[in-house]
Amino acid sequence: MIDFRYHLVSIIAVFLALTVGLVLGTTMLQDPLLDTLQNETADLRGQTEDLRSERDVADRVNAGADQMVDAASADMLDGRLEGLEVVVVQAPGADADTAASLGERVEEAGGRIAGRVEIAPEFVDPANTAFVDELALQVSADAGSLSGSGPYEKAGIEIGRALARAPEPDEEEDEAEEEDGGGAEEGGHDPASALAAFVEGGLLTVRGEPAGRSDVVVMVSPSSAEQAGRDDRETVNTVLTAFVSALHDRVGGLVLTGDVPSSHGHGMIAQARAQEADFATVDMAGRPMGDIVAVLALAEDIDGDGGAYGVGEGVDGFLPDPLPEPRETADTEPSPEPSDGLDEARRVVPGGE
């Protein structure tokens, strides 16, 4: 039978073993362990310094590239959007400075900002989905054509229709309109009234007078900083991507711009590229290089060849290659070729009347 003395001896033996282990650990193993930790710390510190130096060099290279591209922007953008009316559309949480700098590049390329449309946060609020759907049906001149489309696709179709420039009528149509007394567009659709309905519904803010004037659209996606940590990021960007796809079908040329992080994960540009959207995307907006590439991508998308450009995931390249050619506007007449007088001389027949 085990008595108390046996338990006492066992407990003393355990504590003695622990004491011996601690003594050995703090004497025999102390120096090698400390040396190892110090060496690893020194290595990590060296790697950190190397990475910091590489980052500083990369920042200087990028800053220099922006300066160089900025200096060459006049030649790169000259005439690429000549004669086009452009509407800038800002998603909820889009960076206002980015939208402004893109507008400046559009004008540098010969385009004209017809107006700006800011999408309100209420537009993408799940609680307003039914309202968005109902409003799109109310403003539509042909509600039956919207059947089968989701609420935000319907909204994209109708807002795009309200923004898009109506095709120029020929002379016979002009005469017919004069006989009929003019009026709204075919089917009684009034672009300004349709756009105003979304404004009055608290879904949009409109600056300028873009209704019925847009040839192409620059869409600015939500900034990654604004969406950081939001649980509904994926849902919001899915909704906006559906809206932009429908908008593009109506207005023709469109480029979706955003920062580099928006091309990763659940970012809006990442979702558009994953769905193989047929409009152009650029993921470097907000810096000179990105804004210039965005204008070039927009000029390319006018012909239906929009690609994915930048440095993020799923790009076709850094910028369009070859670059889109400058546009020739209808009021630009080719200069007559210089004449040396020989043609006139040939028209004069000796002895003729």
Short mmCIF file of the C-alpha atoms (twelve columns), coordinates in Angstrom:
data_MODEL
# 
_entry.id   MODEL 
# 
loop_
_atom_site.group_PDB 
_atom_site.id 
_atom_site.type_symbol 
_atom_site.label_atom_id 
_atom_site.label_alt_id 
_atom_site.label_comp_id 
_atom_site.label_asym_id 
_atom_site.label_seq_id 
_atom_site.Cartn_x 
_atom_site.Cartn_y 
_atom_site.Cartn_z 
_atom_site.pdbx_PDB_model_num 
ATOM 1   C CA . MET A 1   0.000   0.000  0.000    1 
ATOM 2   C CA . ILE A 2   1.357   3.406  -1.081   1 
ATOM 3   C CA . ASP A 3   1.676   5.754  1.880    1 
ATOM 4   C CA . PHE A 4   2.064   9.518  2.179    1 
ATOM 5   C CA . ARG A 5   5.853   9.247  2.357    1 
ATOM 6   C CA . TYR A 6   5.953   7.746  -1.151   1 
ATOM 7   C CA . HIS A 7   3.882   10.634 -2.562   1 
ATOM 8   C CA . LEU A 8   6.142   13.156 -0.862   1 
ATOM 9   C CA . VAL A 9   9.274   11.587 -2.333   1 
ATOM 10  C CA . SER A 10  7.658   11.564 -5.806   1 
ATOM 11  C CA . ILE A 11  6.746   15.248 -5.624   1 
ATOM 12  C CA . ILE A 12  10.243  16.161 -4.421   1 
ATOM 13  C CA . ALA A 13  11.738  14.201 -7.326   1 
ATOM 14  C CA . VAL A 14  9.574   16.054 -9.852   1 
ATOM 15  C CA . PHE A 15  10.521  19.472 -8.514   1 
ATOM 16  C CA . LEU A 16  14.177  18.449 -8.371   1 
ATOM 17  C CA . ALA A 17  14.063  17.425 -12.030  1 
ATOM 18  C CA . LEU A 18  12.481  20.753 -12.982  1 
ATOM 19  C CA . THR A 19  15.118  22.634 -11.042  1 
ATOM 20  C CA . VAL A 20  17.942  20.728 -12.723  1 
ATOM 21  C CA . GLY A 21  16.350  21.395 -16.120  1 
ATOM 22  C CA . LEU A 22  16.102  25.088 -15.494  1 
ATOM 23  C CA . VAL A 23  19.683  25.264 -14.312  1 
ATOM 24  C CA . LEU A 24  20.911  23.432 -17.396  1 
ATOM 25  C CA . GLY A 25  18.758  25.563 -19.667  1 
ATOM 26  C CA . THR A 26  20.011  28.842 -18.258  1 
ATOM 27  C CA . THR A 27  23.668  27.809 -18.259  1 
ATOM 28  C CA . MET A 28  24.593  25.234 -20.882  1 
ATOM 29  C CA . LEU A 29  21.963  26.310 -23.487  1 
ATOM 30  C CA . GLN A 30  21.828  30.038 -22.803  1 
ATOM 31  C CA . ASP A 31  24.701  31.206 -24.950  1 
ATOM 32  C CA . PRO A 32  23.928  29.118 -28.097  1 
ATOM 33  C CA . LEU A 33  20.239  30.084 -27.981  1 
ATOM 34  C CA . LEU A 34  20.962  33.769 -27.571  1 
ATOM 35  C CA . ASP A 35  23.514  33.671 -30.370  1 
ATOM 36  C CA . THR A 36  20.983  32.041 -32.699  1 
ATOM 37  C CA . LEU A 37  18.277  34.594 -31.873  1 
ATOM 38  C CA . GLN A 38  20.663  37.489 -32.292  1 
ATOM 39  C CA . ASN A 39  21.818  36.204 -35.675  1 
ATOM 40  C CA . GLU A 40  18.248  35.748 -36.897  1 
ATOM 41  C CA . THR A 41  17.313  39.232 -35.687  1 
ATOM 42  C CA . ALA A 42  20.294  40.717 -37.510  1 
ATOM 43  C CA . ASP A 43  19.306  38.886 -40.710  1 
ATOM 44  C CA . LEU A 44  15.727  40.127 -40.480  1 
ATOM 45  C CA . ARG A 45  16.921  43.655 -39.830  1 
ATOM 46  C CA . GLY A 46  19.132  43.466 -42.917  1 
ATOM 47  C CA . GLN A 47  16.265  42.149 -45.056  1 
ATOM 48  C CA . THR A 48  14.029  44.964 -43.819  1 
ATOM 49  C CA . GLU A 49  16.602  47.574 -44.775  1 
ATOM 50  C CA . ASP A 50  16.997  45.992 -48.229  1 
ATOM 51  C CA . LEU A 51  13.243  45.990 -48.792  1 
ATOM 52  C CA . ARG A 52  12.995  49.586 -47.623  1 
ATOM 53  C CA . SER A 53  15.718  50.595 -50.060  1 
ATOM 54  C CA . GLU A 54  14.008  48.726 -52.908  1 
ATOM 55  C CA . ARG A 55  10.723  50.435 -52.060  1 
ATOM 56  C CA . ASP A 56  12.364  53.867 -52.065  1 
ATOM 57  C CA . VAL A 57  13.945  53.150 -55.450  1 
ATOM 58  C CA . ALA A 58  10.601  51.922 -56.841  1 
ATOM 59  C CA . ASP A 59  8.871   55.073 -55.555  1 
ATOM 60  C CA . ARG A 60  11.464  57.276 -57.256  1 
ATOM 61  C CA . VAL A 61  11.181  55.306 -60.501  1 
ATOM 62  C CA . ASN A 62  7.386   55.592 -60.451  1 
ATOM 63  C CA . ALA A 63  7.554   59.310 -59.706  1 
ATOM 64  C CA . GLY A 64  9.993   59.769 -62.579  1 
ATOM 65  C CA . ALA A 65  7.787   57.732 -64.907  1 
ATOM 66  C CA . ASP A 66  4.799   59.894 -63.983  1 
ATOM 67  C CA . GLN A 67  6.797   63.035 -64.734  1 
ATOM 68  C CA . MET A 68  7.963   61.686 -68.080  1 
ATOM 69  C CA . VAL A 69  4.492   60.544 -69.116  1 
ATOM 70  C CA . ASP A 70  3.020   63.844 -67.976  1 
ATOM 71  C CA . ALA A 71  5.520   65.715 -70.127  1 
ATOM 72  C CA . ALA A 72  4.653   63.561 -73.160  1 
ATOM 73  C CA . SER A 73  0.891   63.530 -72.555  1 
ATOM 74  C CA . ALA A 74  0.115   66.197 -75.159  1 
ATOM 75  C CA . ASP A 75  1.529   64.035 -77.943  1 
ATOM 76  C CA . MET A 76  0.099   60.797 -76.557  1 
ATOM 77  C CA . LEU A 77  -3.444  62.170 -76.181  1 
ATOM 78  C CA . ASP A 78  -3.603  64.644 -79.047  1 
ATOM 79  C CA . GLY A 79  -6.910  64.216 -80.885  1 
ATOM 80  C CA . ARG A 80  -7.765  60.821 -79.378  1 
ATOM 81  C CA . LEU A 81  -11.192 62.073 -78.214  1 
ATOM 82  C CA . GLU A 82  -11.499 64.969 -80.638  1 
ATOM 83  C CA . GLY A 83  -15.066 66.231 -80.955  1 
ATOM 84  C CA . LEU A 84  -16.558 63.806 -78.411  1 
ATOM 85  C CA . GLU A 85  -18.836 64.690 -75.513  1 
ATOM 86  C CA . VAL A 86  -17.828 62.768 -72.375  1 
ATOM 87  C CA . VAL A 87  -19.789 62.145 -69.181  1 
ATOM 88  C CA . VAL A 88  -17.920 61.230 -65.993  1 
ATOM 89  C CA . VAL A 89  -19.880 58.849 -63.742  1 
ATOM 90  C CA . GLN A 90  -18.744 58.394 -60.128  1 
ATOM 91  C CA . ALA A 91  -19.671 55.291 -58.153  1 
ATOM 92  C CA . PRO A 92  -20.442 55.666 -54.429  1 
ATOM 93  C CA . GLY A 93  -17.114 56.091 -52.654  1 
ATOM 94  C CA . ALA A 94  -15.226 57.089 -55.805  1 
ATOM 95  C CA . ASP A 95  -12.330 59.490 -55.271  1 
ATOM 96  C CA . ALA A 96  -13.367 63.001 -56.372  1 
ATOM 97  C CA . ASP A 97  -9.781  64.050 -57.135  1 
ATOM 98  C CA . THR A 98  -9.370  61.062 -59.446  1 
ATOM 99  C CA . ALA A 99  -12.568 61.996 -61.285  1 
ATOM 100 C CA . ALA A 100 -11.337 65.572 -61.677  1 
ATOM 101 C CA . SER A 101 -7.916  64.544 -63.023  1 
ATOM 102 C CA . LEU A 102 -9.542  62.163 -65.510  1 
ATOM 103 C CA . GLY A 103 -11.724 65.019 -66.718  1 
ATOM 104 C CA . GLU A 104 -8.637  67.136 -67.346  1 
ATOM 105 C CA . ARG A 105 -7.051  64.354 -69.406  1 
ATOM 106 C CA . VAL A 106 -10.254 63.991 -71.437  1 
ATOM 107 C CA . GLU A 107 -10.081 67.674 -72.347  1 
ATOM 108 C CA . GLU A 108 -6.389  67.340 -73.159  1 
ATOM 109 C CA . ALA A 109 -7.369  64.614 -75.669  1 
ATOM 110 C CA . GLY A 110 -9.808  66.962 -77.407  1 
ATOM 111 C CA . GLY A 111 -12.954 65.764 -75.650  1 
ATOM 112 C CA . ARG A 112 -15.454 67.911 -73.805  1 
ATOM 113 C CA . ILE A 113 -16.969 67.135 -70.404  1 
ATOM 114 C CA . ALA A 114 -20.724 67.259 -70.984  1 
ATOM 115 C CA . GLY A 115 -21.487 66.690 -67.314  1 
ATOM 116 C CA . ARG A 116 -20.923 64.553 -64.250  1 
ATOM 117 C CA . VAL A 117 -23.188 61.978 -62.635  1 
ATOM 118 C CA . GLU A 118 -22.600 60.898 -59.040  1 
ATOM 119 C CA . ILE A 119 -24.299 57.681 -57.927  1 
ATOM 120 C CA . ALA A 120 -25.645 58.008 -54.388  1 
ATOM 121 C CA . PRO A 121 -25.051 55.318 -51.738  1 
ATOM 122 C CA . GLU A 122 -28.834 54.825 -51.688  1 
ATOM 123 C CA . PHE A 123 -28.625 53.477 -55.238  1 
ATOM 124 C CA . VAL A 124 -26.747 50.351 -54.096  1 
ATOM 125 C CA . ASP A 125 -28.592 49.958 -50.789  1 
ATOM 126 C CA . PRO A 126 -30.306 46.521 -50.838  1 
ATOM 127 C CA . ALA A 127 -33.331 48.119 -49.163  1 
ATOM 128 C CA . ASN A 128 -33.895 50.230 -52.308  1 
ATOM 129 C CA . THR A 129 -33.639 47.444 -54.910  1 
ATOM 130 C CA . ALA A 130 -37.396 47.352 -55.535  1 
ATOM 131 C CA . PHE A 131 -37.491 51.161 -55.800  1 
ATOM 132 C CA . VAL A 132 -34.673 51.160 -58.370  1 
ATOM 133 C CA . ASP A 133 -36.535 48.548 -60.394  1 
ATOM 134 C CA . GLU A 134 -39.840 50.427 -60.252  1 
ATOM 135 C CA . LEU A 135 -38.272 53.767 -61.169  1 
ATOM 136 C CA . ALA A 136 -36.491 52.297 -64.200  1 
ATOM 137 C CA . LEU A 137 -39.805 50.907 -65.452  1 
ATOM 138 C CA . GLN A 138 -41.568 54.231 -64.888  1 
ATOM 139 C CA . VAL A 139 -39.116 56.302 -66.953  1 
ATOM 140 C CA . SER A 140 -38.807 53.761 -69.758  1 
ATOM 141 C CA . ALA A 141 -40.524 54.473 -73.052  1 
ATOM 142 C CA . ASP A 142 -40.558 50.741 -73.726  1 
ATOM 143 C CA . ALA A 143 -40.875 48.906 -70.428  1 
ATOM 144 C CA . GLY A 144 -41.457 45.616 -72.217  1 
ATOM 145 C CA . SER A 145 -37.900 45.674 -73.538  1 
ATOM 146 C CA . LEU A 146 -36.619 45.550 -69.954  1 
ATOM 147 C CA . SER A 147 -38.212 42.209 -69.141  1 
ATOM 148 C CA . GLY A 148 -35.710 39.605 -68.035  1 
ATOM 149 C CA . SER A 149 -33.239 42.218 -66.782  1 
ATOM 150 C CA . GLY A 150 -32.349 42.749 -63.136  1 
ATOM 151 C CA . PRO A 151 -33.153 46.024 -61.327  1 
ATOM 152 C CA . TYR A 152 -29.680 47.492 -61.794  1 
ATOM 153 C CA . GLU A 153 -29.448 46.375 -65.394  1 
ATOM 154 C CA . LYS A 154 -32.749 48.147 -66.027  1 
ATOM 155 C CA . ALA A 155 -31.416 51.271 -64.325  1 
ATOM 156 C CA . GLY A 156 -28.220 51.099 -66.380  1 
ATOM 157 C CA . ILE A 157 -30.205 50.811 -69.606  1 
ATOM 158 C CA . GLU A 158 -32.441 53.774 -68.798  1 
ATOM 159 C CA . ILE A 159 -29.717 56.023 -67.394  1 
ATOM 160 C CA . GLY A 160 -27.547 55.153 -70.383  1 
ATOM 161 C CA . ARG A 161 -30.413 55.944 -72.695  1 
ATOM 162 C CA . ALA A 162 -30.910 59.276 -70.941  1 
ATOM 163 C CA . LEU A 163 -27.228 60.156 -71.288  1 
ATOM 164 C CA . ALA A 164 -26.528 58.888 -74.808  1 
ATOM 165 C CA . ARG A 165 -26.486 61.306 -77.680  1 
ATOM 166 C CA . ALA A 166 -29.386 60.670 -80.026  1 
ATOM 167 C CA . PRO A 167 -28.346 59.772 -83.587  1 
ATOM 168 C CA . GLU A 168 -28.401 62.693 -85.964  1 
ATOM 169 C CA . PRO A 169 -31.561 62.530 -88.136  1 
ATOM 170 C CA . ASP A 170 -31.210 62.817 -91.880  1 
ATOM 171 C CA . GLU A 171 -32.845 65.590 -93.889  1 
ATOM 172 C CA . GLU A 172 -36.034 63.645 -94.563  1 
ATOM 173 C CA . GLU A 173 -36.475 62.965 -90.831  1 
ATOM 174 C CA . ASP A 174 -35.860 66.647 -90.097  1 
ATOM 175 C CA . GLU A 175 -38.622 67.640 -92.515  1 
ATOM 176 C CA . ALA A 176 -40.978 65.072 -90.987  1 
ATOM 177 C CA . GLU A 177 -40.271 66.384 -87.480  1 
ATOM 178 C CA . GLU A 178 -40.945 69.929 -88.616  1 
ATOM 179 C CA . GLU A 179 -44.293 68.849 -90.092  1 
ATOM 180 C CA . ASP A 180 -45.168 67.043 -86.838  1 
ATOM 181 C CA . GLY A 181 -44.161 70.018 -84.745  1 
ATOM 182 C CA . GLY A 182 -41.044 68.449 -83.248  1 
ATOM 183 C CA . GLY A 183 -41.316 67.054 -79.692  1 
ATOM 184 C CA . ALA A 184 -39.495 64.430 -77.656  1 
ATOM 185 C CA . GLU A 185 -37.441 61.582 -79.025  1 
ATOM 186 C CA . GLU A 186 -38.956 58.593 -80.757  1 
ATOM 187 C CA . GLY A 187 -41.468 56.854 -78.500  1 
ATOM 188 C CA . GLY A 188 -41.944 60.013 -76.419  1 
ATOM 189 C CA . HIS A 189 -38.745 59.481 -74.453  1 
ATOM 190 C CA . ASP A 190 -37.403 62.632 -72.804  1 
ATOM 191 C CA . PRO A 191 -33.758 62.118 -71.668  1 
ATOM 192 C CA . ALA A 192 -33.738 65.095 -69.306  1 
ATOM 193 C CA . SER A 193 -36.953 64.015 -67.579  1 
ATOM 194 C CA . ALA A 194 -35.754 60.422 -67.239  1 
ATOM 195 C CA . LEU A 195 -32.489 61.550 -65.638  1 
ATOM 196 C CA . ALA A 196 -34.347 64.000 -63.406  1 
ATOM 197 C CA . ALA A 197 -36.528 61.173 -62.081  1 
ATOM 198 C CA . PHE A 198 -33.469 59.365 -60.713  1 
ATOM 199 C CA . VAL A 199 -32.232 62.638 -59.223  1 
ATOM 200 C CA . GLU A 200 -35.558 63.345 -57.532  1 
ATOM 201 C CA . GLY A 201 -35.564 59.784 -56.220  1 
ATOM 202 C CA . GLY A 202 -32.316 60.497 -54.383  1 
ATOM 203 C CA . LEU A 203 -30.331 57.969 -56.413  1 
ATOM 204 C CA . LEU A 204 -28.190 60.338 -58.490  1 
ATOM 205 C CA . THR A 205 -26.617 63.779 -58.364  1 
ATOM 206 C CA . VAL A 206 -26.131 65.441 -61.739  1 
ATOM 207 C CA . ARG A 207 -23.752 68.306 -62.484  1 
ATOM 208 C CA . GLY A 208 -23.953 70.131 -65.777  1 
ATOM 209 C CA . GLU A 209 -26.437 69.112 -68.472  1 
ATOM 210 C CA . PRO A 210 -25.365 65.659 -69.669  1 
ATOM 211 C CA . ALA A 211 -28.804 64.426 -70.790  1 
ATOM 212 C CA . GLY A 212 -28.781 63.362 -74.426  1 
ATOM 213 C CA . ARG A 213 -25.208 64.533 -74.998  1 
ATOM 214 C CA . SER A 214 -22.888 61.657 -74.133  1 
ATOM 215 C CA . ASP A 215 -20.775 59.997 -76.803  1 
ATOM 216 C CA . VAL A 216 -18.639 58.051 -74.297  1 
ATOM 217 C CA . VAL A 217 -18.443 57.576 -70.529  1 
ATOM 218 C CA . VAL A 218 -15.645 57.503 -67.957  1 
ATOM 219 C CA . MET A 219 -16.742 55.444 -64.940  1 
ATOM 220 C CA . VAL A 220 -14.815 55.851 -61.671  1 
ATOM 221 C CA . SER A 221 -15.106 52.830 -59.350  1 
ATOM 222 C CA . PRO A 222 -15.196 53.014 -55.528  1 
ATOM 223 C CA . SER A 223 -11.764 53.567 -53.990  1 
ATOM 224 C CA . SER A 224 -10.299 50.586 -52.183  1 
ATOM 225 C CA . ALA A 225 -9.702  52.746 -49.106  1 
ATOM 226 C CA . GLU A 226 -13.406 53.599 -48.921  1 
ATOM 227 C CA . GLN A 227 -14.420 49.948 -49.260  1 
ATOM 228 C CA . ALA A 228 -11.822 48.562 -46.854  1 
ATOM 229 C CA . GLY A 229 -13.407 46.468 -44.148  1 
ATOM 230 C CA . ARG A 230 -16.933 46.643 -45.582  1 
ATOM 231 C CA . ASP A 231 -18.832 43.376 -45.365  1 
ATOM 232 C CA . ASP A 232 -21.007 44.275 -48.358  1 
ATOM 233 C CA . ARG A 233 -18.105 45.084 -50.689  1 
ATOM 234 C CA . GLU A 234 -18.678 42.099 -52.952  1 
ATOM 235 C CA . THR A 235 -22.418 42.735 -53.193  1 
ATOM 236 C CA . VAL A 236 -21.994 46.441 -53.966  1 
ATOM 237 C CA . ASN A 237 -19.416 45.814 -56.675  1 
ATOM 238 C CA . THR A 238 -21.541 43.073 -58.247  1 
ATOM 239 C CA . VAL A 239 -24.460 45.491 -58.441  1 
ATOM 240 C CA . LEU A 240 -22.317 48.264 -59.904  1 
ATOM 241 C CA . THR A 241 -20.756 45.937 -62.481  1 
ATOM 242 C CA . ALA A 242 -24.216 44.896 -63.716  1 
ATOM 243 C CA . PHE A 243 -25.179 48.576 -63.927  1 
ATOM 244 C CA . VAL A 244 -22.056 49.543 -65.888  1 
ATOM 245 C CA . SER A 245 -22.446 46.671 -68.353  1 
ATOM 246 C CA . ALA A 246 -25.982 47.832 -69.170  1 
ATOM 247 C CA . LEU A 247 -24.855 51.466 -69.326  1 
ATOM 248 C CA . HIS A 248 -22.118 50.532 -71.799  1 
ATOM 249 C CA . ASP A 249 -24.629 48.903 -74.123  1 
ATOM 250 C CA . ARG A 250 -26.391 52.250 -74.466  1 
ATOM 251 C CA . VAL A 251 -23.587 54.787 -74.578  1 
ATOM 252 C CA . GLY A 252 -21.031 52.866 -76.606  1 
ATOM 253 C CA . GLY A 253 -17.501 53.696 -75.510  1 
ATOM 254 C CA . LEU A 254 -16.849 53.285 -71.790  1 
ATOM 255 C CA . VAL A 255 -13.818 52.842 -69.567  1 
ATOM 256 C CA . LEU A 256 -14.048 51.671 -65.961  1 
ATOM 257 C CA . THR A 257 -11.215 53.140 -63.903  1 
ATOM 258 C CA . GLY A 258 -9.990  52.502 -60.378  1 
ATOM 259 C CA . ASP A 259 -6.927  52.057 -58.192  1 
ATOM 260 C CA . VAL A 260 -4.717  48.962 -58.303  1 
ATOM 261 C CA . PRO A 261 -6.265  47.256 -55.232  1 
ATOM 262 C CA . SER A 262 -9.676  47.377 -56.941  1 
ATOM 263 C CA . SER A 263 -8.330  44.850 -59.453  1 
ATOM 264 C CA . HIS A 264 -7.842  42.234 -56.732  1 
ATOM 265 C CA . GLY A 265 -10.215 40.106 -54.688  1 
ATOM 266 C CA . HIS A 266 -13.761 41.469 -54.639  1 
ATOM 267 C CA . GLY A 267 -12.819 44.857 -56.129  1 
ATOM 268 C CA . MET A 268 -15.079 46.244 -58.833  1 
ATOM 269 C CA . ILE A 269 -12.467 46.057 -61.586  1 
ATOM 270 C CA . ALA A 270 -11.599 42.501 -60.533  1 
ATOM 271 C CA . GLN A 271 -15.258 41.502 -60.844  1 
ATOM 272 C CA . ALA A 272 -15.638 43.171 -64.233  1 
ATOM 273 C CA . ARG A 273 -12.589 41.348 -65.553  1 
ATOM 274 C CA . ALA A 274 -13.725 38.038 -64.094  1 
ATOM 275 C CA . GLN A 275 -16.986 38.451 -66.032  1 
ATOM 276 C CA . GLU A 276 -15.028 39.293 -69.205  1 
ATOM 277 C CA . ALA A 277 -16.805 42.623 -69.522  1 
ATOM 278 C CA . ASP A 278 -16.853 44.095 -73.025  1 
ATOM 279 C CA . PHE A 279 -15.873 47.597 -71.869  1 
ATOM 280 C CA . ALA A 280 -12.358 48.853 -71.134  1 
ATOM 281 C CA . THR A 281 -10.842 48.704 -67.631  1 
ATOM 282 C CA . VAL A 282 -7.802  50.516 -66.207  1 
ATOM 283 C CA . ASP A 283 -6.539  49.922 -62.659  1 
ATOM 284 C CA . MET A 284 -4.076  52.797 -62.162  1 
ATOM 285 C CA . ALA A 285 -6.418  55.787 -62.059  1 
ATOM 286 C CA . GLY A 286 -5.428  58.667 -59.823  1 
ATOM 287 C CA . ARG A 287 -1.856  59.038 -61.018  1 
ATOM 288 C CA . PRO A 288 -0.678  60.563 -64.325  1 
ATOM 289 C CA . MET A 289 0.242   57.240 -65.924  1 
ATOM 290 C CA . GLY A 290 -3.094  55.678 -65.095  1 
ATOM 291 C CA . ASP A 291 -5.206  58.646 -66.181  1 
ATOM 292 C CA . ILE A 292 -3.470  58.829 -69.550  1 
ATOM 293 C CA . VAL A 293 -3.838  55.083 -70.098  1 
ATOM 294 C CA . ALA A 294 -7.542  55.423 -69.194  1 
ATOM 295 C CA . VAL A 295 -8.100  57.988 -71.954  1 
ATOM 296 C CA . LEU A 296 -6.254  55.816 -74.467  1 
ATOM 297 C CA . ALA A 297 -8.322  52.797 -73.407  1 
ATOM 298 C CA . LEU A 298 -11.510 54.841 -73.822  1 
ATOM 299 C CA . ALA A 299 -10.447 55.932 -77.310  1 
ATOM 300 C CA . GLU A 300 -9.840  52.285 -78.183  1 
ATOM 301 C CA . ASP A 301 -13.201 51.176 -76.773  1 
ATOM 302 C CA . ILE A 302 -15.083 53.527 -79.107  1 
ATOM 303 C CA . ASP A 303 -14.403 50.982 -81.851  1 
ATOM 304 C CA . GLY A 304 -15.520 48.121 -79.626  1 
ATOM 305 C CA . ASP A 305 -12.036 46.886 -78.836  1 
ATOM 306 C CA . GLY A 306 -11.869 47.749 -75.143  1 
ATOM 307 C CA . GLY A 307 -9.239  45.841 -73.180  1 
ATOM 308 C CA . ALA A 308 -7.949  45.489 -69.622  1 
ATOM 309 C CA . TYR A 309 -4.920  47.649 -68.881  1 
ATOM 310 C CA . GLY A 310 -2.672  48.459 -65.938  1 
ATOM 311 C CA . VAL A 311 -0.649  46.363 -63.533  1 
ATOM 312 C CA . GLY A 312 -3.342  44.380 -61.706  1 
ATOM 313 C CA . GLU A 313 -4.687  40.897 -62.280  1 
ATOM 314 C CA . GLY A 314 -6.064  39.885 -65.657  1 
ATOM 315 C CA . VAL A 315 -4.615  42.717 -67.761  1 
ATOM 316 C CA . ASP A 316 -3.970  42.555 -71.500  1 
ATOM 317 C CA . GLY A 317 -1.022  44.896 -71.125  1 
ATOM 318 C CA . PHE A 318 0.108   48.115 -69.508  1 
ATOM 319 C CA . LEU A 319 -1.530  50.252 -72.221  1 
ATOM 320 C CA . PRO A 320 -3.151  49.704 -75.642  1 
ATOM 321 C CA . ASP A 321 -0.730  48.486 -78.273  1 
ATOM 322 C CA . PRO A 322 -0.830  49.921 -80.866  1 
ATOM 323 C CA . LEU A 323 -2.121  53.224 -79.559  1 
ATOM 324 C CA . PRO A 324 -5.475  54.374 -80.972  1 
ATOM 325 C CA . GLU A 325 -5.197  56.858 -83.803  1 
ATOM 326 C CA . PRO A 326 -6.370  60.480 -83.436  1 
ATOM 327 C CA . ARG A 327 -9.978  60.957 -84.501  1 
ATOM 328 C CA . GLU A 328 -10.916 62.767 -87.667  1 
ATOM 329 C CA . THR A 329 -13.931 64.971 -87.018  1 
ATOM 330 C CA . ALA A 330 -16.559 65.633 -89.629  1 
ATOM 331 C CA . ASP A 331 -15.720 69.343 -89.803  1 
ATOM 332 C CA . THR A 332 -12.080 68.642 -90.536  1 
ATOM 333 C CA . GLU A 333 -11.429 68.915 -94.248  1 
ATOM 334 C CA . PRO A 334 -8.233  67.567 -95.756  1 
ATOM 335 C CA . SER A 335 -5.861  70.251 -96.884  1 
ATOM 336 C CA . PRO A 336 -5.607  70.527 -100.672 1 
ATOM 337 C CA . GLU A 337 -2.406  69.165 -102.062 1 
ATOM 338 C CA . PRO A 338 -0.038  71.835 -103.336 1 
ATOM 339 C CA . SER A 339 -0.255  72.433 -107.050 1 
ATOM 340 C CA . ASP A 340 2.666   73.305 -109.251 1 
ATOM 341 C CA . GLY A 341 0.417   74.664 -112.029 1 
ATOM 342 C CA . LEU A 342 0.917   71.697 -114.333 1 
ATOM 343 C CA . ASP A 343 -2.701  70.513 -113.994 1 
ATOM 344 C CA . GLU A 344 -4.041  73.874 -115.127 1 
ATOM 345 C CA . ALA A 345 -1.559  73.926 -117.978 1 
ATOM 346 C CA . ARG A 346 -2.788  70.516 -119.145 1 
ATOM 347 C CA . ARG A 347 -6.390  71.816 -119.242 1 
ATOM 348 C CA . VAL A 348 -5.389  74.501 -121.757 1 
ATOM 349 C CA . VAL A 349 -5.496  72.977 -125.219 1 
ATOM 350 C CA . PRO A 350 -3.529  74.995 -127.765 1 
ATOM 351 C CA . GLY A 351 -5.858  76.374 -130.363 1 
ATOM 352 C CA . GLY A 352 -8.902  75.383 -128.354 1 
ATOM 353 C CA . GLU A 353 -11.939 77.577 -127.682 1 
# 
